[in-house]
mmCIF file of C-alpha atoms in Angstrom:
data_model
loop_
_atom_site.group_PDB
_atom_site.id
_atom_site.type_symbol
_atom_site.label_atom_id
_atom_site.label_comp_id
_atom_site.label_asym_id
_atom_site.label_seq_id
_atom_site.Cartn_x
_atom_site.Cartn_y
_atom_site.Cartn_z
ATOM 1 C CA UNK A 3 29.024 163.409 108.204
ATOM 2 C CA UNK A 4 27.312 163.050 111.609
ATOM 3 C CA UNK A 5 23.321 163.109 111.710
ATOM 4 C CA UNK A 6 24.000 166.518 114.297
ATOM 5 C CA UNK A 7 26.138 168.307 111.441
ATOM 6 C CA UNK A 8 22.912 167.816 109.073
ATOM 7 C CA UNK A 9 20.699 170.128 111.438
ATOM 8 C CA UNK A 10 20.281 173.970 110.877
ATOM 9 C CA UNK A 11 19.144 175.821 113.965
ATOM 10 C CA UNK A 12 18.990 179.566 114.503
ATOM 11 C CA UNK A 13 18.328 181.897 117.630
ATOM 12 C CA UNK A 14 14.665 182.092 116.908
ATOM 13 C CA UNK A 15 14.880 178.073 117.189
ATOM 14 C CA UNK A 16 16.412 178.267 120.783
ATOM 15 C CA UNK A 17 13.818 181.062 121.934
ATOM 16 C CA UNK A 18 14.914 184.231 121.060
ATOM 17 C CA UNK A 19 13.553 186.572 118.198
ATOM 18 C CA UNK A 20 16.374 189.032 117.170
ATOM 19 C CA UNK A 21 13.646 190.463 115.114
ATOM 20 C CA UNK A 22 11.197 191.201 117.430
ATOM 21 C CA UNK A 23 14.403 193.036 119.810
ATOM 22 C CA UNK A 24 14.853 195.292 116.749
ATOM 23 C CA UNK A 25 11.287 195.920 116.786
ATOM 24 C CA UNK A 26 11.299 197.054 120.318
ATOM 25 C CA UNK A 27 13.999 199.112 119.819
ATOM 26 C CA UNK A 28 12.965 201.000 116.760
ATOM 27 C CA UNK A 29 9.590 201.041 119.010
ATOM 28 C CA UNK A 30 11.595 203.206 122.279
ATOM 29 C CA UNK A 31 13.368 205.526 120.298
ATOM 30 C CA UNK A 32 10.680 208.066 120.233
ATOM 31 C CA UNK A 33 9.495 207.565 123.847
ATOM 32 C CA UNK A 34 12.803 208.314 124.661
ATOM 33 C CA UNK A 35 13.403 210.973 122.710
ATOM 34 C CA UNK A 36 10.541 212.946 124.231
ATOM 35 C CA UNK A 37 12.464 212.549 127.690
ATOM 36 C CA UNK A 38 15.448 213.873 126.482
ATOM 37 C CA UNK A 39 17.297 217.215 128.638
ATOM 38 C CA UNK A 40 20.337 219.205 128.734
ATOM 39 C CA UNK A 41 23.345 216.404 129.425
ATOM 40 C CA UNK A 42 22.584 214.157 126.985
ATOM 41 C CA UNK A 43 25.292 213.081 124.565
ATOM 42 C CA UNK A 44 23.831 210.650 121.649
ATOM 43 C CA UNK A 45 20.942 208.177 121.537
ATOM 44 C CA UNK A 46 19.185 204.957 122.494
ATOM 45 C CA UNK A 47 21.197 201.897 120.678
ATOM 46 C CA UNK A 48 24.595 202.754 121.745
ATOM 47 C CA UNK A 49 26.716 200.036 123.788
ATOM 48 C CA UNK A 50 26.976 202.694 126.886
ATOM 49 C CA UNK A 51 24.147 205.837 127.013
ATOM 50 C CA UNK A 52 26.247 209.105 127.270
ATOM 51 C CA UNK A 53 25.494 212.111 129.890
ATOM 52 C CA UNK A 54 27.874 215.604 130.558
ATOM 53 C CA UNK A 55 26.817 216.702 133.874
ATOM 54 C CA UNK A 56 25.633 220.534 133.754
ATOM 55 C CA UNK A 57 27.988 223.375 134.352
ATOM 56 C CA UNK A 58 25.603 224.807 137.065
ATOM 57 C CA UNK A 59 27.164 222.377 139.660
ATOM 58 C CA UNK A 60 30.214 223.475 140.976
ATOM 59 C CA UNK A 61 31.291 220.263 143.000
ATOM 60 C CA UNK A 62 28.530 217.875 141.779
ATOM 61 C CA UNK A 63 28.211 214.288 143.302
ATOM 62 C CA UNK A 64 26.491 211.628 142.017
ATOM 63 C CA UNK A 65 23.524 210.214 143.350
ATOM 64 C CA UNK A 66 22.679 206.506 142.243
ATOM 65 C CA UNK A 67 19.713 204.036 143.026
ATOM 66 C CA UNK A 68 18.055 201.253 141.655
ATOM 67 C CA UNK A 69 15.287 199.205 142.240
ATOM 68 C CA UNK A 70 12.386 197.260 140.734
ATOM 69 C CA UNK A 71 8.681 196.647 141.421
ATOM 70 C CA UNK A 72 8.306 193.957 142.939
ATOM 71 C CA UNK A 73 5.428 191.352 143.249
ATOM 72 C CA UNK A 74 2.618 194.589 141.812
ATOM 73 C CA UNK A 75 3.886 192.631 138.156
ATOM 74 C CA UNK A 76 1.943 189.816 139.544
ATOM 75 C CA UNK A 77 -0.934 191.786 139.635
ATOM 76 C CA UNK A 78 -0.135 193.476 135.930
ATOM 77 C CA UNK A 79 -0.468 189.972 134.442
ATOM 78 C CA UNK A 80 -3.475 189.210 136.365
ATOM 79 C CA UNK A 81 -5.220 192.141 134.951
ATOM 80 C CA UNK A 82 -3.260 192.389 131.476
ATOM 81 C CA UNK A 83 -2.274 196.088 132.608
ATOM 82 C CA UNK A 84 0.842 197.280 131.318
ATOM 83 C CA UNK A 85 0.623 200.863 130.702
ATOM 84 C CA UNK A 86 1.962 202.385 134.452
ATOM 85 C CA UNK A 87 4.210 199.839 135.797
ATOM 86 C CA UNK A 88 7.308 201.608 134.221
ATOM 87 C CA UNK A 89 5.798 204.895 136.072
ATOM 88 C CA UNK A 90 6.386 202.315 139.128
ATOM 89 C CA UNK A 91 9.416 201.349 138.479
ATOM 90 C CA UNK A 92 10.943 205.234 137.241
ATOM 91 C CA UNK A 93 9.494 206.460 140.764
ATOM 92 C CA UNK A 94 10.759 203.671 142.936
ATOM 93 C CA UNK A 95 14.256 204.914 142.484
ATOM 94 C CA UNK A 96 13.852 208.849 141.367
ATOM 95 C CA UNK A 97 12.145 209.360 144.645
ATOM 96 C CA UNK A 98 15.113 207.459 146.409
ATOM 97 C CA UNK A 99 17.764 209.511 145.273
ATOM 98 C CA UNK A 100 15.786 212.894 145.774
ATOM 99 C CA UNK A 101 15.302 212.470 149.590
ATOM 100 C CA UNK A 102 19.469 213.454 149.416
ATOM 101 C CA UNK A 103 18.590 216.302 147.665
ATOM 102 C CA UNK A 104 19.621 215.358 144.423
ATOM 103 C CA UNK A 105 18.309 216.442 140.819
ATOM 104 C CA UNK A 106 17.696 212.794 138.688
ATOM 105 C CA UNK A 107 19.482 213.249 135.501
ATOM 106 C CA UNK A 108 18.941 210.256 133.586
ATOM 107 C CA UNK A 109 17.581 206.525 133.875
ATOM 108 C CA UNK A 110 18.063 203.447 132.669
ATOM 109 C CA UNK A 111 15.942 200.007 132.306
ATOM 110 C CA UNK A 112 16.765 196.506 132.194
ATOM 111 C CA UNK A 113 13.713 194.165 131.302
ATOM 112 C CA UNK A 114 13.767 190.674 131.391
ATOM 113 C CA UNK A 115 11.143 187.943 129.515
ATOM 114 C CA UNK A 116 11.073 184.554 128.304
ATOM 115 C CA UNK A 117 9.591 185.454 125.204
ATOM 116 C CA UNK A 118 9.149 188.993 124.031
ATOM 117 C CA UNK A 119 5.851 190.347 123.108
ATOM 118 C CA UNK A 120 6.855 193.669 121.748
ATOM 119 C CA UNK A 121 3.386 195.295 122.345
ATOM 120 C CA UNK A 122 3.802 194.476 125.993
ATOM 121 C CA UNK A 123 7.411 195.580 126.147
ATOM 122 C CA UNK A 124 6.281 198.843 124.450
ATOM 123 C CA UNK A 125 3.117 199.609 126.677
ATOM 124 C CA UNK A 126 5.913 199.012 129.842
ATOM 125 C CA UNK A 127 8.500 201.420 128.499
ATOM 126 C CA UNK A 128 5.768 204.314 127.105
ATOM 127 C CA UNK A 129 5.126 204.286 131.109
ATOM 128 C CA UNK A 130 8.844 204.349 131.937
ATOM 129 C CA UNK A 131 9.355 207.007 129.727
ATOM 130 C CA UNK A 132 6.188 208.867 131.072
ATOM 131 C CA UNK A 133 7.717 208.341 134.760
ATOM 132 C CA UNK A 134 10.641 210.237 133.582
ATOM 133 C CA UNK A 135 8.930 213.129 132.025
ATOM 134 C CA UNK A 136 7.534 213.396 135.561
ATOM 135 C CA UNK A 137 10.793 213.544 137.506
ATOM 136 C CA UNK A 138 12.036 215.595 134.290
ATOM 137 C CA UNK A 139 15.354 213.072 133.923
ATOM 138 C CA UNK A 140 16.357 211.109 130.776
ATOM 139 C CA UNK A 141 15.772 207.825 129.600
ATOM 140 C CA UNK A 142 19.083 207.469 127.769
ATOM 141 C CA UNK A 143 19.512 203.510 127.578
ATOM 142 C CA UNK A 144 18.410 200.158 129.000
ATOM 143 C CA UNK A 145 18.530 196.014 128.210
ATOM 144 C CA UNK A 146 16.904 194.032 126.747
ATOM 145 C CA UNK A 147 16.739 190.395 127.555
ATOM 146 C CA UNK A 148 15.071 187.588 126.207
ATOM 147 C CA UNK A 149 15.486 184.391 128.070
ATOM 148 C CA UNK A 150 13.641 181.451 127.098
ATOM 149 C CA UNK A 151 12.369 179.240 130.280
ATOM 150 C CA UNK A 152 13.751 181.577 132.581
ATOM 151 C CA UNK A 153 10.175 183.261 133.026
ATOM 152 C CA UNK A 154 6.853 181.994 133.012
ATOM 153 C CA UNK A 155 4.926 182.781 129.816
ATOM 154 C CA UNK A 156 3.580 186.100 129.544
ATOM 155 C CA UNK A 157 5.519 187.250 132.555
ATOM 156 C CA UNK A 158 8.980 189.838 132.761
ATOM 157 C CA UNK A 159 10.755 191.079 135.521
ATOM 158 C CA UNK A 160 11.801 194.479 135.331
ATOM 159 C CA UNK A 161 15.001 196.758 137.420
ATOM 160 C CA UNK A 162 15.779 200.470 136.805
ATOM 161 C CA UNK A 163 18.661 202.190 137.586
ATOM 162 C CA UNK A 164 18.414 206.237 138.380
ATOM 163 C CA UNK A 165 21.731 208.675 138.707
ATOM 164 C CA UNK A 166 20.978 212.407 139.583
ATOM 165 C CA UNK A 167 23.972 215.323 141.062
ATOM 166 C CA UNK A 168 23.558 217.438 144.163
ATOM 167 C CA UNK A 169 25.796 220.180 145.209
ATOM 168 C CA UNK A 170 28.586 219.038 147.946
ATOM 169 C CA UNK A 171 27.428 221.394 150.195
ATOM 170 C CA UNK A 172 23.855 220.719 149.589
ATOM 171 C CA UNK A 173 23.301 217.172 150.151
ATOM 172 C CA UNK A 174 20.628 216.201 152.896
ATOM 173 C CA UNK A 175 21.161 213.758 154.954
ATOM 174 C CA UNK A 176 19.501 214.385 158.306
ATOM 175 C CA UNK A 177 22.720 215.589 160.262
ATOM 176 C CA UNK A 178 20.968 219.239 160.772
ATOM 177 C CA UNK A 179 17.690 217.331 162.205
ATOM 178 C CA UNK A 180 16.782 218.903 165.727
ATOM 179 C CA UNK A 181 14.080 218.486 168.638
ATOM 180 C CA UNK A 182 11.445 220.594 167.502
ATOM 181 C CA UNK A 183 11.388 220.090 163.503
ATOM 182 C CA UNK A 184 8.329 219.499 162.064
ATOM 183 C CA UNK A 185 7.471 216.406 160.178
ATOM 184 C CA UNK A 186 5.261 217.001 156.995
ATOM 185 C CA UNK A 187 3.433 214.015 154.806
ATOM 186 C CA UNK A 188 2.569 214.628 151.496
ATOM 187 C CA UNK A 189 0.094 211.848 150.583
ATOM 188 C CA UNK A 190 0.818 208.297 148.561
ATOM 189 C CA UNK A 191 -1.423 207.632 145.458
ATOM 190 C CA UNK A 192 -2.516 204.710 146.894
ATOM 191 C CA UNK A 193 0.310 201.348 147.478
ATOM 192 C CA UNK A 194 3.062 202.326 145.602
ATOM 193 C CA UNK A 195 4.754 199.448 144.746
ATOM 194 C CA UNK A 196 5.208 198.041 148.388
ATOM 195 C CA UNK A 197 3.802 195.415 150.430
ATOM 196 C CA UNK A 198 2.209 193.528 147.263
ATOM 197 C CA UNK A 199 2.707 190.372 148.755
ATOM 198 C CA UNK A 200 0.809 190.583 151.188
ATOM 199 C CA UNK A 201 -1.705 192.708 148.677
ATOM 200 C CA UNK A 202 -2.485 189.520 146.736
ATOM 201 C CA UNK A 203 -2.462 187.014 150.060
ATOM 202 C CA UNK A 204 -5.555 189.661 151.174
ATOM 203 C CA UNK A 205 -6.575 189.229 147.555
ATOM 204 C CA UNK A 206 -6.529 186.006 147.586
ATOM 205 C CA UNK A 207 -8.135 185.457 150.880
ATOM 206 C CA UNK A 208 -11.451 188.397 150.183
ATOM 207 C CA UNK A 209 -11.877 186.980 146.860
ATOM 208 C CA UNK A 210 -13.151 190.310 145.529
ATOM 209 C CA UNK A 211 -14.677 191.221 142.027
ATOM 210 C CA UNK A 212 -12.026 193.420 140.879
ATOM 211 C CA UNK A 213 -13.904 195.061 138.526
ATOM 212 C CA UNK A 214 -16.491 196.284 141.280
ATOM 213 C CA UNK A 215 -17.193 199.820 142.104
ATOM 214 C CA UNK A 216 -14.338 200.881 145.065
ATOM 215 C CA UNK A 217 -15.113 204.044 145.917
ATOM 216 C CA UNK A 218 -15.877 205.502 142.439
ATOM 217 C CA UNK A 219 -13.346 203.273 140.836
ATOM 218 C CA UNK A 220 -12.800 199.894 140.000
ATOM 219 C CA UNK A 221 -10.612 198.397 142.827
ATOM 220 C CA UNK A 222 -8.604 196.896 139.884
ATOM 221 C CA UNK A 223 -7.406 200.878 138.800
ATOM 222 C CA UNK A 224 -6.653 201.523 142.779
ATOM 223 C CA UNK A 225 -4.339 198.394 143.546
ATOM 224 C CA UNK A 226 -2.268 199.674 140.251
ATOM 225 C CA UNK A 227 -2.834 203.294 140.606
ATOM 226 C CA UNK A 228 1.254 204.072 139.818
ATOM 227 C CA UNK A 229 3.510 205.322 142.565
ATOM 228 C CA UNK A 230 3.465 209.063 142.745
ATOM 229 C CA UNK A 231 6.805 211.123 141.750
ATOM 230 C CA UNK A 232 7.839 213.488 143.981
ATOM 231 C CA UNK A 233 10.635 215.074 142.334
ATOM 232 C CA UNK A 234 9.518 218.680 140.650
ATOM 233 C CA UNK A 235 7.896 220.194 143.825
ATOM 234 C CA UNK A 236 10.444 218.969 146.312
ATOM 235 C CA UNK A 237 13.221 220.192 143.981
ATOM 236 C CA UNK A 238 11.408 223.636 143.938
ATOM 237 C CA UNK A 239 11.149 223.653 147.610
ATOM 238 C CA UNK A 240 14.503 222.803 148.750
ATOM 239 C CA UNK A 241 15.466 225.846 146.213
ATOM 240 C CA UNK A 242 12.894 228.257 148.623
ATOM 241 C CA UNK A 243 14.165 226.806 152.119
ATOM 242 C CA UNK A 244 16.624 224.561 153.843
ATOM 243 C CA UNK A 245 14.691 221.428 153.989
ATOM 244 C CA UNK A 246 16.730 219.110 156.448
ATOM 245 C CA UNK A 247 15.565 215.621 155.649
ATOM 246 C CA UNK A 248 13.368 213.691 153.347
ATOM 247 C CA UNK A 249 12.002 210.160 154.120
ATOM 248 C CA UNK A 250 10.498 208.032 150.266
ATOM 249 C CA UNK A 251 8.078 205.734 152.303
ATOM 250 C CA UNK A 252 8.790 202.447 150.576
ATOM 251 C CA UNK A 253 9.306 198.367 151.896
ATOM 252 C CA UNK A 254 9.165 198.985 155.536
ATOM 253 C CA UNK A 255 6.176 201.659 156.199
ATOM 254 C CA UNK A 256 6.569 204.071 158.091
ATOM 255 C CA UNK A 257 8.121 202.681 161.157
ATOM 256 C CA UNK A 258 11.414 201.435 159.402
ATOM 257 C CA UNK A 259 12.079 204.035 157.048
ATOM 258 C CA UNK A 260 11.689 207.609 158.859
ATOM 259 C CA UNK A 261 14.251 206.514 161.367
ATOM 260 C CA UNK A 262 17.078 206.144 158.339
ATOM 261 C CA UNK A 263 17.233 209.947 158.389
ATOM 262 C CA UNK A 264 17.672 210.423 162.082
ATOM 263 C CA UNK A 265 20.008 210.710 164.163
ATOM 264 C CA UNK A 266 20.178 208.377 167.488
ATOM 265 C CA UNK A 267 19.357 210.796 169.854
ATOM 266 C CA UNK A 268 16.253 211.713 168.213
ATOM 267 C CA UNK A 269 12.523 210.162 167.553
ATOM 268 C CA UNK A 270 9.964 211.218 165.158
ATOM 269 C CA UNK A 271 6.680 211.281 166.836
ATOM 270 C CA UNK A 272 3.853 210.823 164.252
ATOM 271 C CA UNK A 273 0.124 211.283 165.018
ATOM 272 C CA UNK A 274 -2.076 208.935 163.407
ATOM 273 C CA UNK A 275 -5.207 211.255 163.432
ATOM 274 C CA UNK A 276 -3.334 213.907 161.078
ATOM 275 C CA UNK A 277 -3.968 212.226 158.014
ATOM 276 C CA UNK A 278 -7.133 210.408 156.739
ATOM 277 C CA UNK A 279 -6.040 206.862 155.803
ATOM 278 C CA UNK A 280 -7.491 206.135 152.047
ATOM 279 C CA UNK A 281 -10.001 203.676 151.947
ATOM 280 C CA UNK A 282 -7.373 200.865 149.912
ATOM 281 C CA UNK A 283 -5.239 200.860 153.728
ATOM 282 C CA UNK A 284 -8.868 200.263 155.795
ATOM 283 C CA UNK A 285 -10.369 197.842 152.835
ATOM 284 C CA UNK A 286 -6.845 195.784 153.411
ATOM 285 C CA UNK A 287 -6.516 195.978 157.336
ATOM 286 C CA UNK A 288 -9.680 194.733 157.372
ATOM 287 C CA UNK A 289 -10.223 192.049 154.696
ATOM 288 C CA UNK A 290 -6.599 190.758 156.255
ATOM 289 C CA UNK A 291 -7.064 191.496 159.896
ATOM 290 C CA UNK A 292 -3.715 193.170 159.277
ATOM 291 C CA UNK A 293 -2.715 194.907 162.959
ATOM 292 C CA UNK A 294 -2.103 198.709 163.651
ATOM 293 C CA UNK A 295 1.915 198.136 163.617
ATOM 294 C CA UNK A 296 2.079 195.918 160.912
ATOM 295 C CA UNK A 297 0.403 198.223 158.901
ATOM 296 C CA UNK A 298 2.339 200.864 159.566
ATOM 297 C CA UNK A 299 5.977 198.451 158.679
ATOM 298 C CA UNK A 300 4.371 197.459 155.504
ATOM 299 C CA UNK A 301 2.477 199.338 153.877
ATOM 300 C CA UNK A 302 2.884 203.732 153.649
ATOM 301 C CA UNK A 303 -0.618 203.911 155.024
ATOM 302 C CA UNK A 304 -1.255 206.913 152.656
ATOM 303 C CA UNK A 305 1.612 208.982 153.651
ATOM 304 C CA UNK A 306 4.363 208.582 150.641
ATOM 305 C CA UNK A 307 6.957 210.809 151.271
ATOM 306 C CA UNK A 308 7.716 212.674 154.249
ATOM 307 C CA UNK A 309 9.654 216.290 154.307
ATOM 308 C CA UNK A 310 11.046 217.443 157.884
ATOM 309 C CA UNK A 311 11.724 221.078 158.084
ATOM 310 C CA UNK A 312 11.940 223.597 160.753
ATOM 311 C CA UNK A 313 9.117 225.222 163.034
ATOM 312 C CA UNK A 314 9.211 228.104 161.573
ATOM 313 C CA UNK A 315 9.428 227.140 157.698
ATOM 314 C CA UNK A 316 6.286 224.553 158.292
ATOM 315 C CA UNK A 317 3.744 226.655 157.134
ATOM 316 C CA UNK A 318 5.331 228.182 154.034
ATOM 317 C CA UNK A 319 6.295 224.750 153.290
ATOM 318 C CA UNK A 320 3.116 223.748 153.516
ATOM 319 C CA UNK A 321 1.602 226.113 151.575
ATOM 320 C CA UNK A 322 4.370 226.083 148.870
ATOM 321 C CA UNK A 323 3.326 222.054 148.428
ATOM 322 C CA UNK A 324 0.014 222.546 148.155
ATOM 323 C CA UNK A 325 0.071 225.241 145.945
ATOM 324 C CA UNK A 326 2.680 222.870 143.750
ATOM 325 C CA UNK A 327 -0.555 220.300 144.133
ATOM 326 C CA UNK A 328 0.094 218.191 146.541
ATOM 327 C CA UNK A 329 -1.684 216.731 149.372
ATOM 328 C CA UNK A 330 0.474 217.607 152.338
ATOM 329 C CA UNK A 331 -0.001 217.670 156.155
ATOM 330 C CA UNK A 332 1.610 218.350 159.094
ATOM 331 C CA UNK A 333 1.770 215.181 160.581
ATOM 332 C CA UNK A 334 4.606 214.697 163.351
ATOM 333 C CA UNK A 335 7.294 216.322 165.403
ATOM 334 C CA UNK A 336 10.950 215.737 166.395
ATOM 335 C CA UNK A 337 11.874 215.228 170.179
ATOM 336 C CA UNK A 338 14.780 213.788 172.083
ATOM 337 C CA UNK A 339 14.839 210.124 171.900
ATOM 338 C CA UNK A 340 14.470 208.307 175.314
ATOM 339 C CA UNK A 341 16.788 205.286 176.514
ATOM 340 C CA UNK A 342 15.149 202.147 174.862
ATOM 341 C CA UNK A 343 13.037 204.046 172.795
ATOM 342 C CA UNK A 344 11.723 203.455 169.132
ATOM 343 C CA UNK A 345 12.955 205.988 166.709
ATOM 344 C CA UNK A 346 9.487 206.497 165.276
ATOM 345 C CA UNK A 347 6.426 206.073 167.045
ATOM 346 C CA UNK A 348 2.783 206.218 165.596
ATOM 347 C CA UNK A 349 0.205 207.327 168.189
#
């Protein structure tokens, strides 16, 4: 017998802890439980998460997106903070898929470690599942995976993946845009989960006590102040009026990302003086020497999702958005584009 046949090694031995993957599990079920809706078939620990799409759609089409959140985790292991990057990571893509009108149905997770620390894990998912109680979809499945020496200790990566169903006839996608449309912000809850990069490179440069006063808050809570989900009052809006395109202000600010809804022959003008930009934007641009334009490419500069309707439906859109709670201005207008010109310009 060969001195190799003599040794006895298990999982736990190589890295992983089946046990603690159970635990986590057992650990999820309720969370997602409380996020369950109509549509969903069966439970978390199936090999493929179940959903029958509602009867009210008459020619439904999927809406899919999926996206992670980014270099913020950094900051989460920093601080030790746990609890809201999951709401990050539900709103990154729910707010995606609602700018094409669609209703997010149900979500799934997929979080990565070297070693799993199942009160971690848990704290990460309660705020996933809390993300979608927001946007009112499901958290019907998700992975798993522990991969020893693949992360740093202590650290995970984490992608989620978000399907909801519009009507055929109702999806938005900017093709009924016109000269004259108004453009409408509704206000960020402070970064999102964009332009953290450069967050920590300011961070890093400043040197600041994180636990100081910023504002009436510690500037640790407003750097991971969770994205803000849009879903439930835009839903109820485009029920109350056409709304004819919706821009999520993610990677890219708001130079790169309000054009993806326009046509070419058209520019969004945005005035800078119509919204008040939060004190995070002017502590950053400041403590980085950040310029006007490259503000407004990374970062959403306060503005997190924008809502373009017609003239005449501003004001009742307006009012229907604040009423719903949100911070919402009339920031911009639509006009013809000129030859050679930007498709969104910030004056």
């Amino acid at each position: 017998m060969t001195s190799s046949s003599k040794i006895s090694l298990s999982y736990r031995d190589a890295g992983v802890d089946i046990e603690a993957g159970d635990a986590l599990v057992e650990a999820i079920k309720p969370l997602a439980k409380r996020t369950s809706r109509e549509g969903v078939l069966g439970g978390i620990g199936g090999f493929g998460a179940l959903f029958e799409i509602s009867k009210k759609f008459k020619e439904p089409v999927l809406v899919s997106g999926t996206d992670g959140v980014g270099t913020k985790l950094k900051l989460a292991f920093m601080l030790n903070r746990h609890d809201t990057v999951g709401i990050d990571l539900v709103a990154m893509s729910v707010n995606d898929i609602l700018v094409q009108g669609a209703e997010p149905l149900f979500f799934l997770d997929y979080f990565a470690c070297g070693k799993l620390d199942v009160a971690n894990a848990t704290d990460v998912v309660k705020g996933i599942a809390n993300g979608c109680e927001q946007a009112g979809c499901a958290l019907i499945g998700g992975e798993t995976a522990e991969m020893p020496s693949m992360y740093p200790d202590g650290e995970y990566d984490l992608a989620g993946f978000a399907v909801g169903a519009v009507e055929k006839a109702k999806i938005i996608d900017g093709s009924k845009i016109k000269p004259g449309d108004v453009v409408l912000g509704l206000a960020s809850s402070g970064a999102h989960s964009n332009g953290y990069s450069l967050v920590r490179k300011i961070l890093e440069v400043a040197k600041p006590d994180l636990n100081a006063d910023f504002h009436g808050r510690k500037l640790a809570d407003v750097l991971m102040q969770p994205t803000r989900i849009y879903v439930k009052p835009l839903l109820a809006l485009m029920e109350s009026m056409e709304v004819k395109g919706m821009v999520h202000i993610t990677g890219g600010g708001l130079l790169e990302n309000v054009p993806r809804v326009l046509q070419p022959h058209l520019t969004a003008v945005l005035h800078r003086d119509a919204w008040a930009m939060p004190p995070l934007f002017t502590w950053l641009q400041e403590h980085g020497g950040v310029a006007d334009a490259e503000m407004h490419r990374v970062f959403n500069c306060g503005i997190g999702m924008t809502v373009i309707v017609a003239a005449e439906n501003a004001d009742a859109a307006l009012a229907q958005l604040k009423a719903a709670g949100e911070t919402v201005t009339r920031i911009g207008e639509i006009r013809a584009r000129a030859e050679g010109e930007a498709q969104t310009i910030v004056l």
